[in-house]
Amino acid sequence: MKNHNYFSFSALVILLISLIHAAPTTDKEITLQAEILGCGNVMHLYQFDGFGFALVQSAQNDKQNFRFTVPAGEPGFYYIGPSDRNAVPLILGQEEEVTVRGNCSQLRNLEFVNSPINTAYRELKTKMEDFNRQNSQLLRNLQRIQSDDSQKEDLLNSLKALDDERIAFLEKQKEDNPLFGSIVSLNTYLSYPHNGQEYDSELGYFADNFFRFADFSDEIYGKSPWTYESFKGYATTLSSVGLPDELHQHYMEKALDKIPAASRAQKLAYAGLLAALKQKNHANYIYFADRFIEGFRATEPELTTRLKKELEDSRNLMIGGVAPDFTQQNPEGIDLSLSDLRGKVILLDFWASWCGPCRRENPNVVRVYEKYKDKGFDILSVSLDKTKDRWLQAIEQDNMVWHHVSDLKGWQNEVAQTYGVSSIPHTILLDADGKILARNLRGAQLEQKLAELFGQ
């Protein structure tokens, strides 16, 4: 029987948005005049290749004006800002002069004075966001009235009409503006009820059809960070639904193989995919990083060498790797190292007194600790607190009678940064030799894994 829980899966499909420039094709120049207040003395223009921002040009402040010149060519994407961490996209290439105005504290609200293409691009994004809102609302309504056949039919008809509208919009953009057409092609995902008849669930339909309208043989996909963002969103979605690693890997490979090997588009796709897998601490991150290194070693020697070095550090954080040792102070101010606990199965528990989900999970952790502490199980909790009194008070209130350490630096906790912890609660289960067995086990999953390990 098909799974008709359309909205719950489709909600995972929303993607982040970012932009990149296109390569110039003529010797003419485009002038960018940036009238932006509050940005200090220097403003920068960047390019984005998926793995980072490259500085194109810097401009000095001349009475709150910054002037740039770039080669003319096909419309493409740049980023402007006081730093690569605070920069926003804009389109340059054919308009002889572009003027932007605004304030550095609100760069995303820049006003384009004489740039029809940037105005049209904002309208394009608004239209795509509107499509997504309509789609989400219809799916929510459909989920609520599954038992009312007449209302269900009306909603399905509305969903079909929205699909048709999206296709018409895509075709118009492809005809009017190839750049915009490529962007819309990466954001046109048709409804499962009307297009997934051959699939048992939307998961398989999503995996096979998310890039249905993208023709990656077109070089324009290698000049757009929408390729990066689309693959990042695709990988994030498939990494959030509990797929077996083998099936997850199969879907990713199938999507990557749609793109010409070692092309600029495939580089962007890999970059987005790897960013998502690294953020999720997914076991397939190393596999695809190795695959990228092998495929791009000849054309991207510096990048692949750097990534290979990063992989050496990352392998220790993946399942099967030996957890990096560390030392921090316990509540009594005495140094305690992870290696001091070697010989037991250890749960590394990242938490904080101010973390509601952490505090709600603590009774479960207390229960499994009491059940297995005499069988070779122990816990080392790493707190992301900043205030010692609150940390100690929470330990006592929650009856957490095991090992605790913290450097009281909050999210800047050095152990949390070493282990790539971006949200809490976060757990890492280690065997007696310090190798990582699993990450993010909580509640019943943690208890099941410990029962498996200790034969209970």
Tab-separated table of N, CA and C in Angstrom, residues 214-359:
chain	number	residue	atom	x	y	z
A	214	ALA	N	16.387	19.060	-14.537
A	214	ALA	CA	17.707	19.673	-14.707
A	214	ALA	C	18.514	18.920	-15.760
A	215	ASP	N	18.981	19.645	-16.759
A	215	ASP	CA	19.846	19.079	-17.783
A	215	ASP	C	21.284	19.469	-17.465
A	216	PHE	N	21.959	18.608	-16.708
A	216	PHE	CA	23.282	18.958	-16.203
A	216	PHE	C	24.364	18.968	-17.282
A	217	SER	N	24.002	18.569	-18.505
A	217	SER	CA	24.972	18.698	-19.591
A	217	SER	C	25.139	20.150	-20.011
A	218	ASP	N	24.188	21.001	-19.643
A	218	ASP	CA	24.274	22.436	-19.917
A	218	ASP	C	25.282	23.057	-18.953
A	219	GLU	N	26.267	23.764	-19.483
A	219	GLU	CA	27.327	24.325	-18.661
A	219	GLU	C	26.838	25.346	-17.645
A	220	ILE	N	25.624	25.859	-17.833
A	220	ILE	CA	25.114	26.877	-16.923
A	220	ILE	C	24.986	26.358	-15.502
A	221	TYR	N	24.799	25.030	-15.342
A	221	TYR	CA	24.674	24.450	-14.005
A	221	TYR	C	26.009	24.447	-13.262
A	222	GLY	N	27.091	24.585	-13.991
A	222	GLY	CA	28.403	24.665	-13.359
A	222	GLY	C	28.759	26.066	-12.928
A	223	LYS	N	27.881	27.038	-13.213
A	223	LYS	CA	28.136	28.427	-12.866
A	223	LYS	C	27.146	28.941	-11.832
A	224	SER	N	26.357	28.051	-11.287
A	224	SER	CA	25.290	28.482	-10.379
A	224	SER	C	25.365	27.748	-9.052
A	225	PRO	N	25.383	28.480	-7.934
A	225	PRO	CA	25.375	27.820	-6.634
A	225	PRO	C	24.038	27.178	-6.312
A	226	TRP	N	23.049	27.409	-7.183
A	226	TRP	CA	21.809	26.660	-6.999
A	226	TRP	C	22.065	25.161	-7.150
A	227	THR	N	23.047	24.787	-7.953
A	227	THR	CA	23.435	23.373	-8.045
A	227	THR	C	23.948	22.909	-6.687
A	228	TYR	N	24.803	23.709	-6.076
A	228	TYR	CA	25.304	23.408	-4.730
A	228	TYR	C	24.155	23.276	-3.739
A	229	GLU	N	23.278	24.289	-3.698
A	229	GLU	CA	22.201	24.295	-2.704
A	229	GLU	C	21.207	23.171	-2.936
A	230	SER	N	20.939	22.849	-4.184
A	230	SER	CA	19.997	21.771	-4.479
A	230	SER	C	20.527	20.429	-3.987
A	231	PHE	N	21.800	20.167	-4.232
A	231	PHE	CA	22.375	18.902	-3.763
A	231	PHE	C	22.518	18.893	-2.244
A	232	LYS	N	22.755	20.050	-1.661
A	232	LYS	CA	22.806	20.118	-0.206
A	232	LYS	C	21.430	19.799	0.379
A	233	GLY	N	20.386	20.382	-0.203
A	233	GLY	CA	19.043	20.095	0.273
A	233	GLY	C	18.648	18.643	0.046
A	234	TYR	N	19.014	18.113	-1.105
A	234	TYR	CA	18.715	16.707	-1.441
A	234	TYR	C	19.381	15.773	-0.437
A	235	ALA	N	20.661	16.000	-0.176
A	235	ALA	CA	21.394	15.146	0.762
A	235	ALA	C	20.880	15.307	2.185
A	236	THR	N	20.523	16.520	2.571
A	236	THR	CA	19.978	16.753	3.909
A	236	THR	C	18.685	15.981	4.101
A	237	THR	N	17.812	16.025	3.094
A	237	THR	CA	16.535	15.318	3.179
A	237	THR	C	16.750	13.811	3.309
A	238	LEU	N	17.563	13.241	2.443
A	238	LEU	CA	17.770	11.796	2.469
A	238	LEU	C	18.570	11.344	3.690
A	239	SER	N	19.247	12.272	4.340
A	239	SER	CA	19.988	11.933	5.557
A	239	SER	C	19.135	12.112	6.807
A	240	SER	N	17.887	12.530	6.633
A	240	SER	CA	17.020	12.825	7.771
A	240	SER	C	15.886	11.824	7.937
A	241	VAL	N	15.871	10.779	7.116
A	241	VAL	CA	14.725	9.860	7.134
A	241	VAL	C	15.104	8.429	7.513
A	242	GLY	N	16.314	8.241	8.045
A	242	GLY	CA	16.691	6.931	8.562
A	242	GLY	C	16.969	5.872	7.515
A	243	LEU	N	17.461	6.272	6.340
A	243	LEU	CA	17.778	5.297	5.294
A	243	LEU	C	18.968	4.426	5.699
A	244	PRO	N	18.968	3.153	5.320
A	244	PRO	CA	20.190	2.353	5.471
A	244	PRO	C	21.323	2.994	4.672
A	245	ASP	N	22.532	2.893	5.182
A	245	ASP	CA	23.662	3.559	4.528
A	245	ASP	C	23.818	3.145	3.068
A	246	GLU	N	23.564	1.866	2.766
A	246	GLU	CA	23.733	1.379	1.394
A	246	GLU	C	22.736	2.030	0.443
A	247	LEU	N	21.482	2.154	0.869
A	247	LEU	CA	20.461	2.758	0.020
A	247	LEU	C	20.700	4.259	-0.106
A	248	HIS	N	21.086	4.883	0.982
A	248	HIS	CA	21.442	6.308	0.975
A	248	HIS	C	22.556	6.552	-0.038
A	249	GLN	N	23.573	5.713	-0.005
A	249	GLN	CA	24.705	5.830	-0.922
A	249	GLN	C	24.255	5.641	-2.369
A	250	HIS	N	23.368	4.667	-2.591
A	250	HIS	CA	22.862	4.385	-3.945
A	250	HIS	C	22.168	5.604	-4.538
A	251	TYR	N	21.296	6.230	-3.774
A	251	TYR	CA	20.564	7.394	-4.267
A	251	TYR	C	21.512	8.548	-4.589
A	252	MET	N	22.491	8.779	-3.710
A	252	MET	CA	23.434	9.872	-3.925
A	252	MET	C	24.273	9.638	-5.189
A	253	GLU	N	24.760	8.428	-5.353
A	253	GLU	CA	25.570	8.110	-6.530
A	253	GLU	C	24.756	8.282	-7.809
A	254	LYS	N	23.504	7.847	-7.753
A	254	LYS	CA	22.641	7.947	-8.931
A	254	LYS	C	22.443	9.404	-9.334
A	255	ALA	N	22.280	10.289	-8.344
A	255	ALA	CA	22.109	11.714	-8.637
A	255	ALA	C	23.398	12.326	-9.184
A	256	LEU	N	24.532	12.001	-8.569
A	256	LEU	CA	25.808	12.549	-9.025
A	256	LEU	C	26.152	12.086	-10.436
A	257	ASP	N	25.765	10.864	-10.757
A	257	ASP	CA	26.103	10.313	-12.066
A	257	ASP	C	25.278	10.922	-13.193
A	258	LYS	N	24.304	11.755	-12.870
A	258	LYS	CA	23.555	12.488	-13.896
A	258	LYS	C	24.388	13.640	-14.473
A	259	ILE	N	25.493	13.970	-13.811
A	259	ILE	CA	26.287	15.142	-14.160
A	259	ILE	C	27.584	14.695	-14.831
A	260	PRO	N	28.028	15.390	-15.874
A	260	PRO	CA	29.309	15.029	-16.495
A	260	PRO	C	30.435	14.942	-15.463
A	261	ALA	N	31.208	13.882	-15.552
A	261	ALA	CA	32.252	13.620	-14.561
A	261	ALA	C	33.291	14.739	-14.536
A	262	ALA	N	33.688	15.119	-13.315
A	262	ALA	CA	34.742	16.105	-13.077
A	262	ALA	C	34.424	17.474	-13.672
A	263	SER	N	33.142	17.741	-13.939
A	263	SER	CA	32.736	19.046	-14.461
A	263	SER	C	32.557	20.040	-13.317
A	264	ARG	N	32.398	21.324	-13.678
A	264	ARG	CA	32.162	22.343	-12.656
A	264	ARG	C	30.840	22.089	-11.939
A	265	ALA	N	29.856	21.605	-12.694
A	265	ALA	CA	28.559	21.305	-12.074
A	265	ALA	C	28.699	20.173	-11.070
A	266	GLN	N	29.480	19.156	-11.408
A	266	GLN	CA	29.640	18.048	-10.470
A	266	GLN	C	30.440	18.471	-9.246
A	267	LYS	N	31.368	19.383	-9.428
A	267	LYS	CA	32.106	19.920	-8.276
A	267	LYS	C	31.152	20.617	-7.310
A	268	LEU	N	30.260	21.445	-7.834
A	268	LEU	CA	29.280	22.120	-6.985
A	268	LEU	C	28.354	21.121	-6.316
A	269	ALA	N	27.948	20.087	-7.068
A	269	ALA	CA	27.063	19.069	-6.508
A	269	ALA	C	27.744	18.329	-5.359
A	270	TYR	N	28.979	17.929	-5.568
A	270	TYR	CA	29.732	17.270	-4.498
A	270	TYR	C	29.870	18.183	-3.288
A	271	ALA	N	30.157	19.452	-3.534
A	271	ALA	CA	30.344	20.387	-2.423
A	271	ALA	C	29.085	20.482	-1.576
A	272	GLY	N	27.923	20.597	-2.223
A	272	GLY	CA	26.668	20.663	-1.480
A	272	GLY	C	26.374	19.382	-0.730
A	273	LEU	N	26.585	18.256	-1.399
A	273	LEU	CA	26.339	16.962	-0.776
A	273	LEU	C	27.246	16.748	0.437
A	274	LEU	N	28.535	17.052	0.275
A	274	LEU	CA	29.482	16.856	1.376
A	274	LEU	C	29.190	17.789	2.544
A	275	ALA	N	28.759	19.016	2.245
A	275	ALA	CA	28.414	19.946	3.325
A	275	ALA	C	27.268	19.396	4.160
A	276	ALA	N	26.270	18.815	3.495
A	276	ALA	CA	25.124	18.251	4.215
A	276	ALA	C	25.519	17.029	5.031
A	277	LEU	N	26.303	16.138	4.438
A	277	LEU	CA	26.681	14.905	5.138
A	277	LEU	C	27.594	15.199	6.321
A	278	LYS	N	28.462	16.181	6.163
A	278	LYS	CA	29.343	16.552	7.281
A	278	LYS	C	28.528	17.156	8.413
A	279	GLN	N	27.569	18.008	8.073
A	279	GLN	CA	26.719	18.622	9.080
A	279	GLN	C	25.912	17.573	9.831
A	280	LYS	N	25.502	16.522	9.116
A	280	LYS	CA	24.709	15.449	9.718
A	280	LYS	C	25.576	14.376	10.375
A	281	ASN	N	26.909	14.521	10.265
A	281	ASN	CA	27.824	13.480	10.759
A	281	ASN	C	27.447	12.116	10.193
A	282	HIS	N	27.110	12.097	8.914
A	282	HIS	CA	26.636	10.863	8.287
A	282	HIS	C	27.802	9.948	7.942
A	283	ALA	N	27.567	8.650	8.090
A	283	ALA	CA	28.629	7.672	7.839
A	283	ALA	C	29.121	7.702	6.398
A	284	ASN	N	28.282	8.153	5.454
A	284	ASN	CA	28.686	8.178	4.045
A	284	ASN	C	29.518	9.397	3.675
A	285	TYR	N	29.771	10.288	4.614
A	285	TYR	CA	30.577	11.467	4.301
A	285	TYR	C	31.957	11.054	3.791
A	286	ILE	N	32.609	10.159	4.488
A	286	ILE	CA	33.955	9.753	4.094
A	286	ILE	C	33.941	9.085	2.731
A	287	TYR	N	32.936	8.245	2.466
A	287	TYR	CA	32.849	7.558	1.173
A	287	TYR	C	32.795	8.565	0.034
A	288	PHE	N	31.919	9.568	0.152
A	288	PHE	CA	31.772	10.528	-0.941
A	288	PHE	C	32.928	11.519	-0.997
A	289	ALA	N	33.544	11.820	0.131
A	289	ALA	CA	34.736	12.655	0.091
A	289	ALA	C	35.865	11.936	-0.644
A	290	ASP	N	36.029	10.655	-0.376
A	290	ASP	CA	37.033	9.855	-1.093
A	290	ASP	C	36.717	9.805	-2.589
A	291	ARG	N	35.438	9.678	-2.903
A	291	ARG	CA	35.002	9.626	-4.305
A	291	ARG	C	35.306	10.955	-5.014
A	292	PHE	N	35.076	12.061	-4.318
A	292	PHE	CA	35.387	13.365	-4.902
A	292	PHE	C	36.890	13.504	-5.127
A	293	ILE	N	37.685	13.125	-4.144
A	293	ILE	CA	39.142	13.232	-4.265
A	293	ILE	C	39.639	12.435	-5.469
A	294	GLU	N	39.113	11.240	-5.638
A	294	GLU	CA	39.528	10.398	-6.760
A	294	GLU	C	39.135	11.026	-8.101
A	295	GLY	N	37.929	11.595	-8.174
A	295	GLY	CA	37.447	12.136	-9.436
A	295	GLY	C	38.039	13.479	-9.810
A	296	PHE	N	38.496	14.255	-8.817
A	296	PHE	CA	38.966	15.614	-9.080
A	296	PHE	C	40.447	15.804	-8.772
A	297	ARG	N	41.139	14.719	-8.499
A	297	ARG	CA	42.557	14.830	-8.139
A	297	ARG	C	43.365	15.551	-9.215
A	298	ALA	N	43.079	15.256	-10.474
A	298	ALA	CA	43.867	15.829	-11.567
A	298	ALA	C	43.536	17.289	-11.821
A	299	THR	N	42.265	17.662	-11.703
A	299	THR	CA	41.849	19.019	-12.043
A	299	THR	C	41.841	19.971	-10.851
A	300	GLU	N	41.768	19.435	-9.647
A	300	GLU	CA	41.714	20.264	-8.436
A	300	GLU	C	42.741	19.772	-7.411
A	301	PRO	N	44.036	19.812	-7.752
A	301	PRO	CA	45.051	19.221	-6.859
A	301	PRO	C	45.112	19.884	-5.483
A	302	GLU	N	45.026	21.208	-5.410
A	302	GLU	CA	45.117	21.885	-4.110
A	302	GLU	C	43.910	21.582	-3.245
A	303	LEU	N	42.728	21.633	-3.849
A	303	LEU	CA	41.496	21.368	-3.102
A	303	LEU	C	41.456	19.932	-2.597
A	304	THR	N	41.779	18.970	-3.456
A	304	THR	CA	41.712	17.574	-3.039
A	304	THR	C	42.777	17.245	-1.993
A	305	THR	N	43.930	17.894	-2.071
A	305	THR	CA	44.966	17.686	-1.046
A	305	THR	C	44.478	18.197	0.304
A	306	ARG	N	43.848	19.383	0.294
A	306	ARG	CA	43.316	19.949	1.537
A	306	ARG	C	42.195	19.074	2.100
A	307	LEU	N	41.319	18.614	1.221
A	307	LEU	CA	40.212	17.776	1.669
A	307	LEU	C	40.721	16.442	2.219
A	308	LYS	N	41.758	15.906	1.609
A	308	LYS	CA	42.330	14.651	2.092
A	308	LYS	C	42.867	14.812	3.510
A	309	LYS	N	43.505	15.961	3.773
A	309	LYS	CA	44.006	16.230	5.119
A	309	LYS	C	42.841	16.343	6.108
A	310	GLU	N	41.772	17.041	5.711
A	310	GLU	CA	40.608	17.175	6.583
A	310	GLU	C	39.971	15.814	6.853
A	311	LEU	N	40.013	14.956	5.841
A	311	LEU	CA	39.426	13.619	6.007
A	311	LEU	C	40.167	12.806	7.054
A	312	GLU	N	41.469	12.976	7.101
A	312	GLU	CA	42.250	12.234	8.091
A	312	GLU	C	41.765	12.551	9.496
A	313	ASP	N	41.400	13.838	9.726
A	313	ASP	CA	40.866	14.227	11.032
A	313	ASP	C	39.427	13.751	11.194
A	314	SER	N	38.646	13.803	10.111
A	314	SER	CA	37.228	13.447	10.187
A	314	SER	C	37.005	11.967	10.428
A	315	ARG	N	37.912	11.118	9.917
A	315	ARG	CA	37.703	9.677	10.053
A	315	ARG	C	37.564	9.271	11.526
A	316	ASN	N	38.267	9.980	12.395
A	316	ASN	CA	38.193	9.641	13.810
A	316	ASN	C	36.853	10.007	14.429
A	317	LEU	N	36.089	10.849	13.744
A	317	LEU	CA	34.792	11.260	14.281
A	317	LEU	C	33.646	10.451	13.708
A	318	MET	N	33.945	9.581	12.757
A	318	MET	CA	32.916	8.756	12.150
A	318	MET	C	32.836	7.408	12.863
A	319	ILE	N	31.754	6.704	12.639
A	319	ILE	CA	31.578	5.384	13.236
A	319	ILE	C	32.731	4.484	12.809
A	320	GLY	N	33.375	3.855	13.773
A	320	GLY	CA	34.536	3.014	13.517
A	320	GLY	C	35.850	3.704	13.797
A	321	GLY	N	35.843	5.034	13.866
A	321	GLY	CA	37.066	5.774	14.170
A	321	GLY	C	37.333	5.803	15.661
A	322	VAL	N	38.584	6.046	16.023
A	322	VAL	CA	38.951	6.160	17.433
A	322	VAL	C	38.676	7.590	17.881
A	323	ALA	N	37.845	7.750	18.874
A	323	ALA	CA	37.447	9.081	19.346
A	323	ALA	C	38.663	9.870	19.822
A	324	PRO	N	38.799	11.113	19.394
A	324	PRO	CA	39.934	11.930	19.847
A	324	PRO	C	39.925	12.092	21.373
A	325	ASP	N	41.102	11.963	21.960
A	325	ASP	CA	41.201	12.149	23.410
A	325	ASP	C	41.105	13.635	23.745
A	326	PHE	N	40.716	13.941	24.948
A	326	PHE	CA	40.645	15.320	25.414
A	326	PHE	C	40.739	15.333	26.930
A	327	THR	N	41.010	16.510	27.461
A	327	THR	CA	41.083	16.708	28.908
A	327	THR	C	40.384	18.012	29.267
A	328	GLN	N	39.464	17.944	30.205
A	328	GLN	CA	38.845	19.140	30.769
A	328	GLN	C	38.660	18.924	32.264
A	329	GLN	N	38.273	20.001	32.942
A	329	GLN	CA	38.149	19.909	34.393
A	329	GLN	C	36.759	19.436	34.806
A	330	ASN	N	36.744	18.610	35.869
A	330	ASN	CA	35.470	18.167	36.430
A	330	ASN	C	34.951	19.232	37.413
A	331	PRO	N	33.801	19.031	38.029
A	331	PRO	CA	33.259	20.057	38.936
A	331	PRO	C	34.179	20.422	40.095
A	332	GLU	N	35.095	19.521	40.466
A	332	GLU	CA	36.024	19.799	41.557
A	332	GLU	C	37.273	20.514	41.080
A	333	GLY	N	37.354	20.811	39.778
A	333	GLY	CA	38.512	21.511	39.235
A	333	GLY	C	39.682	20.601	38.937
A	334	ILE	N	39.436	19.295	38.867
A	334	ILE	CA	40.494	18.324	38.597
A	334	ILE	C	40.413	17.889	37.135
A	335	ASP	N	41.566	17.803	36.463
A	335	ASP	CA	41.600	17.379	35.068
A	335	ASP	C	41.115	15.941	34.924
A	336	LEU	N	40.244	15.717	33.942
A	336	LEU	CA	39.778	14.367	33.632
A	336	LEU	C	39.881	14.184	32.127
A	337	SER	N	40.507	13.098	31.708
A	337	SER	CA	40.679	12.802	30.286
A	337	SER	C	39.757	11.671	29.868
A	338	LEU	N	39.345	11.693	28.613
A	338	LEU	CA	38.536	10.585	28.078
A	338	LEU	C	39.296	9.273	28.198
A	339	SER	N	40.598	9.307	27.947
A	339	SER	CA	41.400	8.081	27.994
A	339	SER	C	41.477	7.493	29.397
A	340	ASP	N	41.173	8.288	30.433
A	340	ASP	CA	41.165	7.766	31.797
A	340	ASP	C	40.085	6.713	31.985
A	341	LEU	N	39.070	6.731	31.106
A	341	LEU	CA	37.935	5.810	31.233
A	341	LEU	C	38.032	4.635	30.277
A	342	ARG	N	39.158	4.530	29.572
A	342	ARG	CA	39.339	3.445	28.610
A	342	ARG	C	39.178	2.089	29.292
A	343	GLY	N	38.548	1.142	28.589
A	343	GLY	CA	38.288	-0.186	29.144
A	343	GLY	C	36.811	-0.397	29.413
A	344	LYS	N	36.009	0.678	29.371
A	344	LYS	CA	34.565	0.585	29.537
A	344	LYS	C	33.860	1.094	28.279
A	345	VAL	N	32.608	0.680	28.114
A	345	VAL	CA	31.751	1.294	27.100
A	345	VAL	C	31.345	2.661	27.634
A	346	ILE	N	31.637	3.716	26.864
A	346	ILE	CA	31.440	5.082	27.348
A	346	ILE	C	30.402	5.803	26.491
A	347	LEU	N	29.494	6.482	27.167
A	347	LEU	CA	28.579	7.386	26.481
A	347	LEU	C	29.077	8.803	26.691
A	348	LEU	N	29.534	9.443	25.602
A	348	LEU	CA	29.853	10.874	25.638
A	348	LEU	C	28.544	11.627	25.466
A	349	ASP	N	28.199	12.426	26.453
A	349	ASP	CA	26.897	13.088	26.480
A	349	ASP	C	27.093	14.601	26.498
A	350	PHE	N	26.799	15.253	25.368
A	350	PHE	CA	26.913	16.711	25.282
A	350	PHE	C	25.567	17.324	25.648
A	351	TRP	N	25.574	18.232	26.627
A	351	TRP	CA	24.325	18.767	27.159
A	351	TRP	C	24.594	20.137	27.775
A	352	ALA	N	23.570	20.737	28.395
A	352	ALA	CA	23.724	21.979	29.159
A	352	ALA	C	22.525	22.131	30.083
A	353	SER	N	22.725	22.849	31.164
A	353	SER	CA	21.646	23.034	32.136
A	353	SER	C	20.469	23.788	31.529
A	354	TRP	N	20.745	24.667	30.559
A	354	TRP	CA	19.705	25.501	29.943
A	354	TRP	C	18.990	24.806	28.786
A	355	CYS	N	19.402	23.605	28.449
A	355	CYS	CA	18.857	22.870	27.296
A	355	CYS	C	17.656	22.035	27.729
A	356	GLY	N	16.450	22.485	27.364
A	356	GLY	CA	15.236	21.773	27.748
A	356	GLY	C	15.200	20.327	27.288
A	357	PRO	N	15.456	20.040	25.990
A	357	PRO	CA	15.463	18.642	25.534
A	357	PRO	C	16.483	17.778	26.271
A	358	CYS	N	17.624	18.381	26.645
A	358	CYS	CA	18.643	17.642	27.398
A	358	CYS	C	18.093	17.229	28.769
A	359	ARG	N	17.478	18.179	29.440
A	359	ARG	CA	16.962	17.914	30.787
A	359	ARG	C	15.841	16.876	30.741
